[in-house]
Amino acid sequence: MESNGVDQERLLGLEAAEQSGLKQRTWAELKLMWRIAFPSILARVTSFGMIVVTQSFIGHVGELQLASYALVQSLILRFSNGILLGMSSATETLCGQAFGAGQHHMMGIYLQRSWIVDVVTATILVPLFVFTTPIFRLFGEEEEIAVASGPIALWMISILYSFVFALTIQMFLQAQLKNMIVGILSASSFAIHLLLSWLFVNILDLGVSGAMGAYCISSWLMVFGEYVYVFGGWCPNTWKGFTKAAFNDILPVIKLSISSGVMLCLELWYNSVLVLFAGYLKNATVAISAFSICLNICAWEFMICLGFLGAACVRVSNELGRGNSTAAKFAIKVILCTSIGIGLIFFVLCFCFGKQISYIFTSDEEIAEEVSSLSTLLAFSILLNSVQPVLSGVAIGAGFQGTVALINIGSYYAFGVPVALLLGYVADLSVKGLWIGLLSGVLLQTFVLSIVIWRLDWDDQVKKASERLNRWFLTEPEDTN
């Protein structure tokens, strides 16, 4: 009897030790996750805020200018930003795994390779901004809007190239857990942008040129701050200066960048495609207005989700680089649970304040009623947003973007869009039908991607990460600069 009592006490002691160890591991992982996610969230929210502030100041210049800016920003700039963001995510994969493997000097080389690839990509996209007016005419836009969009699009070329360096340097710093500086620089640029916009538009009365000039200056100020941080000696182990080695093995980087670009672009453009279809519904003005308001709310909340995407990418890539598949799987669980918890909070808020939210954007009762009728779908969209980006972050961290791109094509465009068109037009459910179709595509993508990640052989992913890093590894001679 005594021995049984001793055995039970030992078992209870072991269980208590395991629970204590689990709590400590979870707490340590949470601190590490927020160290990555919070600056990323701050940077995303303030960067998105610069677009909104510019739109607000241009809106006070005139309706024609506002419509032109909205069209250029939502179609041309978002299209280009989606490509560059996707191409830049290859930097997250390579730098994250290199940092985890202790190949710190390779991170600077990967950064320079990403600059080469992304600058070429941005240059290929420049004609979209140069020929915006004829492109909009081809789309059937009003002549006044098409003509007014041309000068605004030319201003956007500067923004396009700032994205190349801002995105890649952010991912370079994030991979080595130094992204707090990115959040600080982004928030500072946002504050400066507010001041410059007010000065150029309201005080100096420079109109659209003043608003766009303020946007360009603020965007490049952030890039300049990142340059100072990287080149000024705050990254001594990961930045060794410019090197010709950046031009070596460029083709595999291009291949990974294209896979990343396709993966993220298909996700970012999905909503835009359905907004385009909403323009052909009955009472299109109300439909587009209500749909766009709901999608703007989703976009703001999605900035938070992108922070968790970055956290998942960095943690997974770091642990795979270290060869620790168990830690990678544990990080995924912690980040996913945290993201879902925050998603549930916004889910409840959408149910409680569905109609009230619309009055932030409009005073039109008909549009407000339409937004209120969509609040349930908005709530479920936000809940799915808390899951899907984390899974995408895991894919980027592990480096299997090509697989996710195929899943996105099947889920979004082969399934979601046809269902949306069927429900929206054939079943005559209007905007609700389009959104249900949108949600069905996201739900299918989330379900398939969850199964893929669940069944993934993480030890094999460690092996692949090691092979990739060893194949591209270069020694660190003193004269690499």
Coordinates of C-alpha atoms in Angstrom, one line a residue:
M1 CA 0.0 0.0 0.0
E2 CA 2.8 2.4 0.9
S3 CA 4.6 1.7 -2.4
N4 CA 1.4 2.4 -4.3
G5 CA 1.0 5.7 -2.5
V6 CA 4.6 6.6 -3.3
D7 CA 4.1 5.7 -7.0
Q8 CA 1.0 7.9 -7.2
E9 CA 2.9 10.8 -5.6
R10 CA 5.7 10.3 -8.2
L11 CA 3.1 10.3 -11.1
L12 CA 1.5 13.4 -9.7
G13 CA 4.9 15.1 -9.4
L14 CA 5.8 14.2 -13.0
E15 CA 2.4 15.5 -14.3
A16 CA 2.9 18.8 -12.3
A17 CA 6.4 19.1 -13.7
E18 CA 5.2 18.5 -17.2
Q19 CA 2.4 21.1 -16.8
S20 CA 4.9 23.6 -15.3
G21 CA 7.3 22.9 -18.2
L22 CA 4.4 23.4 -20.7
K23 CA 3.4 26.7 -19.1
Q24 CA 7.0 27.9 -19.2
R25 CA 7.4 26.8 -22.9
T26 CA 4.1 28.5 -23.8
W27 CA 5.0 31.7 -22.0
A28 CA 8.4 31.8 -23.6
E29 CA 6.9 31.2 -27.0
L30 CA 4.3 33.9 -26.5
K31 CA 6.9 36.5 -25.6
L32 CA 8.9 35.6 -28.6
M33 CA 5.8 35.6 -30.8
W34 CA 4.7 39.1 -29.7
R35 CA 8.3 40.4 -30.1
I36 CA 7.9 39.6 -33.7
A37 CA 4.2 40.2 -34.3
F38 CA 3.7 43.5 -32.5
P39 CA 6.2 45.6 -34.5
S40 CA 5.0 43.9 -37.7
I41 CA 1.3 44.8 -36.8
L42 CA 2.4 48.4 -36.0
A43 CA 4.2 48.7 -39.3
R44 CA 1.4 47.2 -41.3
V45 CA -1.3 49.3 -39.7
T46 CA 0.6 52.6 -40.1
S47 CA 1.7 51.8 -43.7
F48 CA -2.0 51.1 -44.6
G49 CA -2.9 54.3 -42.7
M50 CA -0.7 56.4 -45.0
I51 CA -2.8 55.2 -47.9
V52 CA -6.0 56.2 -46.1
V53 CA -4.6 59.6 -45.0
T54 CA -3.6 60.4 -48.6
Q55 CA -7.1 59.4 -49.8
S56 CA -8.7 61.6 -47.1
F57 CA -6.7 64.7 -48.1
I58 CA -7.3 64.1 -51.8
G59 CA -11.0 63.7 -51.1
H60 CA -11.1 67.3 -49.9
V61 CA -9.5 68.5 -53.2
G62 CA -12.4 67.2 -55.3
E63 CA -14.6 64.2 -56.1
L64 CA -12.9 63.6 -59.5
Q65 CA -9.5 63.5 -57.9
L66 CA -10.7 61.2 -55.1
A67 CA -12.3 58.7 -57.6
S68 CA -9.1 58.8 -59.7
Y69 CA -6.8 58.1 -56.7
A70 CA -9.1 55.3 -55.4
L71 CA -9.0 53.7 -58.8
V72 CA -5.2 53.9 -59.2
Q73 CA -4.6 52.8 -55.6
S74 CA -7.1 49.9 -55.6
L75 CA -6.3 48.5 -59.1
I76 CA -2.8 49.4 -60.2
L77 CA -0.9 50.0 -57.0
R78 CA -2.6 47.1 -55.1
F79 CA -1.8 44.8 -58.1
S80 CA 1.8 45.8 -58.1
N81 CA 2.1 45.8 -54.3
G82 CA 0.7 42.2 -54.3
I83 CA 3.4 41.1 -56.7
L84 CA 6.3 42.8 -54.8
L85 CA 5.0 41.6 -51.4
G86 CA 4.8 38.0 -52.7
M87 CA 8.2 38.2 -54.4
S88 CA 9.7 39.7 -51.2
S89 CA 8.4 36.9 -49.0
A90 CA 11.2 34.7 -50.4
T91 CA 13.5 36.8 -48.4
E92 CA 11.6 35.7 -45.2
T93 CA 12.1 32.1 -46.1
L94 CA 15.8 32.3 -46.9
C95 CA 16.9 34.8 -44.2
G96 CA 14.8 33.1 -41.5
Q97 CA 16.3 29.7 -42.2
A98 CA 19.8 31.1 -42.5
F99 CA 19.5 32.9 -39.1
G100 CA 18.3 29.7 -37.5
A101 CA 21.2 27.8 -39.0
G102 CA 23.7 30.4 -37.8
Q103 CA 24.7 31.4 -41.3
H104 CA 24.3 35.0 -40.4
H105 CA 26.5 36.5 -43.2
M106 CA 24.4 34.8 -45.8
M107 CA 21.4 37.0 -44.8
G108 CA 23.0 40.1 -46.3
I109 CA 23.6 38.2 -49.5
Y110 CA 20.0 37.0 -49.7
L111 CA 18.9 40.6 -49.1
Q112 CA 20.9 41.8 -52.0
R113 CA 19.7 39.0 -54.3
S114 CA 16.1 40.0 -53.4
W115 CA 16.8 43.6 -54.3
I116 CA 18.1 42.5 -57.7
V117 CA 15.0 40.4 -58.4
D118 CA 12.5 42.9 -57.0
V119 CA 14.0 46.0 -58.8
V120 CA 13.7 44.1 -62.1
T121 CA 10.2 43.1 -61.3
A122 CA 9.2 46.7 -60.3
T123 CA 10.7 48.0 -63.6
I124 CA 8.6 45.5 -65.6
L125 CA 5.5 46.9 -63.8
V126 CA 6.3 50.6 -64.5
P127 CA 4.4 50.7 -67.9
L128 CA 1.2 50.0 -65.9
F129 CA 1.7 53.4 -64.3
V130 CA 2.9 55.2 -67.4
F131 CA -0.1 54.0 -69.5
T132 CA -2.7 54.2 -66.8
T133 CA -5.0 56.5 -68.8
P134 CA -5.3 54.2 -71.9
I135 CA -5.6 51.2 -69.6
F136 CA -8.6 52.7 -67.8
R137 CA -10.1 53.7 -71.1
L138 CA -9.8 50.1 -72.2
F139 CA -11.7 49.1 -69.0
G140 CA -14.5 51.5 -69.9
E141 CA -13.9 54.1 -67.2
E142 CA -15.2 57.6 -67.7
E143 CA -12.9 59.8 -69.8
E144 CA -12.5 62.4 -67.0
I145 CA -11.5 59.8 -64.4
A146 CA -9.1 58.1 -66.9
V147 CA -7.4 61.4 -67.7
A148 CA -7.1 62.5 -64.1
S149 CA -5.7 59.1 -63.1
G150 CA -2.6 59.6 -65.3
P151 CA -0.7 62.2 -63.3
I152 CA -1.6 60.4 -60.0
A153 CA -0.2 57.1 -61.4
L154 CA 3.1 58.8 -62.3
W155 CA 3.5 59.8 -58.7
M156 CA 2.9 56.2 -57.7
I157 CA 6.1 55.0 -59.5
S158 CA 8.2 56.5 -56.7
I159 CA 6.0 54.6 -54.2
L160 CA 6.4 51.4 -56.2
Y161 CA 10.2 51.5 -55.9
S162 CA 10.0 52.4 -52.2
F163 CA 8.1 49.1 -51.7
V164 CA 11.0 47.1 -53.1
F165 CA 13.4 48.2 -50.3
A166 CA 10.9 48.7 -47.5
L167 CA 9.4 45.2 -47.8
T168 CA 12.7 43.3 -48.2
I169 CA 14.6 45.2 -45.4
Q170 CA 11.6 44.7 -43.1
M171 CA 11.7 40.9 -43.7
F172 CA 15.5 40.9 -43.4
L173 CA 15.3 42.6 -40.0
Q174 CA 12.3 40.5 -38.9
A175 CA 14.1 37.3 -39.5
Q176 CA 16.8 38.2 -37.0
L177 CA 14.2 39.5 -34.4
K178 CA 15.2 43.2 -35.0
N179 CA 11.8 44.4 -36.4
M180 CA 11.0 46.7 -33.5
I181 CA 13.0 49.4 -35.4
V182 CA 10.6 48.8 -38.4
G183 CA 7.6 49.5 -36.3
I184 CA 9.2 52.6 -34.9
L185 CA 10.2 53.9 -38.3
S186 CA 6.8 53.1 -39.8
A187 CA 4.9 54.9 -37.0
S188 CA 7.3 57.9 -37.3
S189 CA 6.8 58.1 -41.1
F190 CA 3.0 58.0 -40.5
A191 CA 3.2 60.9 -38.1
I192 CA 5.4 62.9 -40.6
H193 CA 3.0 62.0 -43.4
L194 CA 0.1 63.5 -41.5
L195 CA 2.1 66.7 -40.9
L196 CA 3.3 67.0 -44.5
S197 CA -0.1 66.3 -45.9
W198 CA -1.7 69.0 -43.8
L199 CA 1.1 71.4 -44.7
F200 CA 1.2 70.8 -48.5
V201 CA -2.6 70.5 -49.0
N202 CA -4.2 72.8 -46.4
I203 CA -1.6 75.4 -45.9
L204 CA 0.4 75.6 -49.2
D205 CA -2.7 74.6 -51.3
L206 CA -0.8 72.2 -53.6
G207 CA -3.8 70.0 -54.2
V208 CA -3.2 66.4 -55.5
S209 CA 0.5 67.1 -56.1
G210 CA 0.9 68.1 -52.4
A211 CA -0.9 65.0 -51.1
M212 CA 1.1 62.7 -53.4
G213 CA 4.4 64.5 -52.7
A214 CA 3.8 64.0 -49.0
Y215 CA 3.2 60.3 -49.6
C216 CA 6.4 59.9 -51.6
I217 CA 8.5 61.7 -49.0
S218 CA 7.1 59.8 -46.1
S219 CA 7.6 56.4 -47.8
W220 CA 11.2 57.1 -48.7
L221 CA 11.9 58.5 -45.2
M222 CA 11.1 55.1 -43.8
V223 CA 13.4 53.4 -46.4
F224 CA 16.2 55.9 -45.5
G225 CA 15.8 55.1 -41.8
E226 CA 16.1 51.4 -42.6
Y227 CA 19.2 52.0 -44.7
V228 CA 20.8 53.9 -41.8
Y229 CA 20.0 51.1 -39.4
V230 CA 21.4 48.3 -41.6
F231 CA 24.4 50.1 -43.1
G232 CA 25.2 52.0 -39.9
G233 CA 26.5 49.0 -38.0
W234 CA 23.4 47.8 -36.1
C235 CA 23.5 44.5 -38.1
P236 CA 27.2 43.6 -37.8
N237 CA 26.7 39.9 -38.2
T238 CA 24.2 39.9 -41.0
W239 CA 25.3 42.8 -43.1
K240 CA 28.9 42.6 -44.4
G241 CA 28.5 45.1 -47.2
F242 CA 27.8 44.9 -50.9
T243 CA 29.3 41.8 -52.7
K244 CA 29.4 40.3 -56.1
A245 CA 28.2 37.0 -54.5
A246 CA 24.7 38.5 -54.7
F247 CA 24.7 37.6 -58.4
N248 CA 25.5 34.0 -57.8
D249 CA 22.7 31.4 -57.7
I250 CA 20.2 34.0 -58.7
L251 CA 17.9 31.6 -60.7
P252 CA 16.8 29.5 -57.6
V253 CA 16.0 32.8 -55.8
I254 CA 13.9 33.9 -58.8
K255 CA 12.1 30.5 -58.8
L256 CA 11.3 30.8 -55.1
S257 CA 10.3 34.5 -55.4
I258 CA 7.9 33.7 -58.3
S259 CA 6.3 30.9 -56.2
S260 CA 5.9 33.3 -53.3
G261 CA 4.6 36.0 -55.5
V262 CA 1.9 33.8 -57.1
M263 CA 0.9 32.5 -53.7
L264 CA 0.3 35.9 -52.0
C265 CA -1.0 37.7 -55.1
L266 CA -3.8 35.1 -55.6
E267 CA -4.8 35.8 -52.0
L268 CA -4.6 39.6 -52.2
W269 CA -6.4 39.9 -55.5
Y270 CA -9.3 37.6 -54.6
N271 CA -11.4 40.3 -52.9
S272 CA -10.7 42.8 -55.7
V273 CA -12.0 40.4 -58.3
L274 CA -15.3 40.1 -56.5
V275 CA -15.6 43.9 -56.0
L276 CA -15.2 44.1 -59.8
F277 CA -18.1 41.7 -60.2
A278 CA -20.2 43.6 -57.7
G279 CA -20.2 46.5 -60.2
Y280 CA -22.4 44.6 -62.5
L281 CA -25.1 43.8 -60.0
K282 CA -28.5 45.7 -59.8
N283 CA -28.2 48.9 -57.7
A284 CA -24.4 48.6 -58.2
T285 CA -23.7 51.9 -56.3
V286 CA -25.1 50.6 -53.0
A287 CA -23.7 47.1 -53.6
I288 CA -20.1 48.3 -54.3
S289 CA -20.3 50.9 -51.4
A290 CA -21.5 48.3 -48.8
F291 CA -19.1 45.6 -50.1
S292 CA -16.1 47.9 -50.1
I293 CA -16.9 49.2 -46.6
C294 CA -17.0 45.6 -45.3
L295 CA -13.8 44.8 -47.1
N296 CA -12.1 47.9 -45.7
I297 CA -13.0 46.8 -42.2
C298 CA -11.5 43.3 -43.1
A299 CA -8.4 45.0 -44.5
W300 CA -7.8 46.9 -41.2
E301 CA -8.2 43.7 -39.2
F302 CA -6.1 41.8 -41.7
M303 CA -3.2 44.0 -40.9
I304 CA -3.2 42.4 -37.4
C305 CA -3.3 39.0 -39.0
L306 CA -0.4 39.8 -41.2
G307 CA 1.6 40.4 -38.0
F308 CA 0.9 36.8 -37.0
L309 CA 1.7 35.6 -40.6
G310 CA 5.2 37.2 -40.1
A311 CA 5.5 35.6 -36.6
A312 CA 4.6 32.2 -38.0
C313 CA 7.1 32.6 -40.9
V314 CA 10.0 33.7 -38.7
R315 CA 9.5 31.1 -36.0
V316 CA 9.0 28.2 -38.4
S317 CA 12.0 29.2 -40.6
N318 CA 14.3 29.9 -37.6
E319 CA 13.5 26.5 -36.0
L320 CA 13.8 24.6 -39.3
G321 CA 17.2 26.3 -39.9
R322 CA 18.2 25.1 -36.4
G323 CA 17.0 21.6 -37.2
N324 CA 14.4 21.6 -34.4
S325 CA 11.1 20.4 -36.0
T326 CA 9.4 19.9 -32.6
A327 CA 9.9 23.6 -31.7
A328 CA 8.5 24.6 -35.1
K329 CA 5.3 22.6 -34.5
F330 CA 4.9 24.0 -31.0
A331 CA 5.4 27.6 -32.3
I332 CA 2.6 27.0 -34.9
K333 CA 0.2 25.8 -32.2
V334 CA 0.9 28.8 -29.9
I335 CA 0.6 31.4 -32.7
L336 CA -2.5 29.8 -34.2
C337 CA -4.3 29.7 -30.8
T338 CA -3.4 33.4 -30.1
S339 CA -4.6 34.5 -33.5
I340 CA -7.9 32.6 -33.2
G341 CA -8.4 34.1 -29.8
I342 CA -8.1 37.7 -31.1
G343 CA -10.2 36.7 -34.1
L344 CA -13.0 35.6 -31.8
I345 CA -13.0 39.0 -30.1
F346 CA -13.5 40.8 -33.4
F347 CA -16.0 38.2 -34.4
V348 CA -18.2 39.0 -31.4
L349 CA -17.8 42.8 -31.9
C350 CA -19.0 42.5 -35.5
F351 CA -22.2 40.8 -34.3
C352 CA -22.8 43.4 -31.6
F353 CA -22.0 46.5 -33.7
G354 CA -22.7 45.5 -37.2
K355 CA -24.8 48.5 -38.3
Q356 CA -23.0 51.1 -36.1
I357 CA -19.7 50.3 -37.9
S358 CA -21.1 51.5 -41.2
Y359 CA -21.6 55.0 -40.0
I360 CA -17.8 55.5 -39.7
F361 CA -17.7 55.4 -43.5
T362 CA -21.1 56.7 -44.6
S363 CA -24.2 58.5 -43.5
D364 CA -26.4 56.9 -46.2
E365 CA -29.1 54.8 -44.5
E366 CA -29.5 52.5 -47.5
I367 CA -25.8 51.6 -47.5
A368 CA -25.8 51.3 -43.7
E369 CA -28.7 48.8 -43.9
E370 CA -26.9 46.8 -46.5
V371 CA -23.7 46.8 -44.4
S372 CA -25.8 45.6 -41.4
S373 CA -27.2 42.8 -43.5
L374 CA -23.7 41.7 -44.3
S375 CA -22.4 41.9 -40.7
T376 CA -22.8 38.1 -40.2
L377 CA -20.7 37.4 -43.2
L378 CA -18.2 40.0 -42.1
A379 CA -17.9 38.4 -38.7
F380 CA -17.1 35.0 -40.3
S381 CA -14.6 36.5 -42.7
I382 CA -12.7 38.1 -39.8
L383 CA -12.8 34.7 -38.0
L384 CA -11.3 33.0 -41.0
N385 CA -8.7 35.7 -41.3
S386 CA -7.4 34.7 -37.9
V387 CA -6.5 31.2 -39.2
Q388 CA -5.6 31.5 -42.9
P389 CA -2.7 34.0 -42.7
V390 CA -1.0 31.9 -40.0
L391 CA -1.1 28.9 -42.3
S392 CA 0.3 31.0 -45.1
G393 CA 3.1 32.1 -42.8
V394 CA 3.9 28.5 -42.0
A395 CA 4.1 27.8 -45.7
I396 CA 6.5 30.7 -46.3
G397 CA 8.7 29.7 -43.4
A398 CA 8.9 26.2 -44.6
G399 CA 9.4 27.2 -48.2
F400 CA 6.6 25.3 -50.0
Q401 CA 4.9 28.4 -51.5
G402 CA 4.5 26.6 -54.8
T403 CA 2.2 24.0 -53.3
V404 CA 0.1 26.8 -51.6
A405 CA -0.1 28.7 -54.9
L406 CA -1.8 25.6 -56.5
I407 CA -4.1 25.3 -53.6
N408 CA -5.1 28.9 -53.9
I409 CA -5.8 28.6 -57.6
G410 CA -8.1 25.7 -57.0
S411 CA -9.8 27.0 -53.9
Y412 CA -10.2 30.7 -54.9
Y413 CA -10.6 30.8 -58.6
A414 CA -11.7 27.3 -59.7
F415 CA -14.2 27.0 -56.8
G416 CA -14.8 30.3 -54.9
V417 CA -15.3 32.6 -57.9
P418 CA -17.8 30.3 -59.8
V419 CA -19.8 29.7 -56.6
A420 CA -19.9 33.5 -56.0
L421 CA -21.1 34.2 -59.6
L422 CA -23.7 31.4 -59.3
L423 CA -25.1 32.6 -56.0
G424 CA -24.8 36.3 -56.9
Y425 CA -26.3 36.3 -60.4
V426 CA -28.1 33.0 -61.0
A427 CA -29.6 32.6 -57.5
D428 CA -30.0 36.4 -57.4
L429 CA -28.5 36.8 -53.9
S430 CA -26.7 39.9 -55.0
V431 CA -23.8 40.9 -52.7
K432 CA -24.5 38.2 -50.2
G433 CA -24.1 35.6 -52.8
L434 CA -20.8 37.0 -53.9
W435 CA -19.5 37.1 -50.4
I436 CA -20.8 33.6 -49.6
G437 CA -18.8 32.4 -52.6
L438 CA -15.8 34.3 -51.4
L439 CA -16.0 32.7 -48.0
S440 CA -16.5 29.2 -49.5
G441 CA -13.2 29.6 -51.4
V442 CA -11.3 30.8 -48.2
L443 CA -12.9 28.0 -46.2
L444 CA -11.8 25.4 -48.7
Q445 CA -8.3 26.8 -48.9
T446 CA -8.0 26.9 -45.1
F447 CA -9.3 23.3 -44.8
V448 CA -6.9 21.9 -47.5
L449 CA -3.9 23.8 -46.2
S450 CA -4.6 22.7 -42.7
I451 CA -4.6 19.0 -43.9
V452 CA -1.3 19.6 -45.8
I453 CA 0.4 21.2 -42.8
W454 CA -1.0 18.5 -40.4
R455 CA 0.3 15.7 -42.6
L456 CA 3.6 17.4 -43.3
D457 CA 6.8 15.4 -42.4
W458 CA 8.6 18.1 -40.4
D459 CA 11.8 16.2 -40.2
D460 CA 11.8 16.1 -44.0
Q461 CA 11.3 19.9 -44.0
V462 CA 14.3 20.3 -41.7
K463 CA 16.3 18.2 -44.2
K464 CA 15.1 20.3 -47.2
A465 CA 16.0 23.5 -45.4
S466 CA 19.4 22.2 -44.6
E467 CA 20.0 21.1 -48.2
R468 CA 18.9 24.5 -49.5
L469 CA 21.1 26.4 -47.1
N470 CA 24.1 24.2 -47.8
R471 CA 23.6 24.4 -51.5
W472 CA 23.7 28.2 -51.5
F473 CA 26.2 28.6 -48.6
L474 CA 29.2 30.8 -49.3
T475 CA 32.2 31.1 -46.9
E476 CA 32.8 34.4 -45.2
P477 CA 36.1 35.7 -46.6
E478 CA 37.3 39.0 -45.3
D479 CA 37.4 40.5 -48.8
T480 CA 33.8 39.8 -49.8
N481 CA 33.0 43.6 -49.9

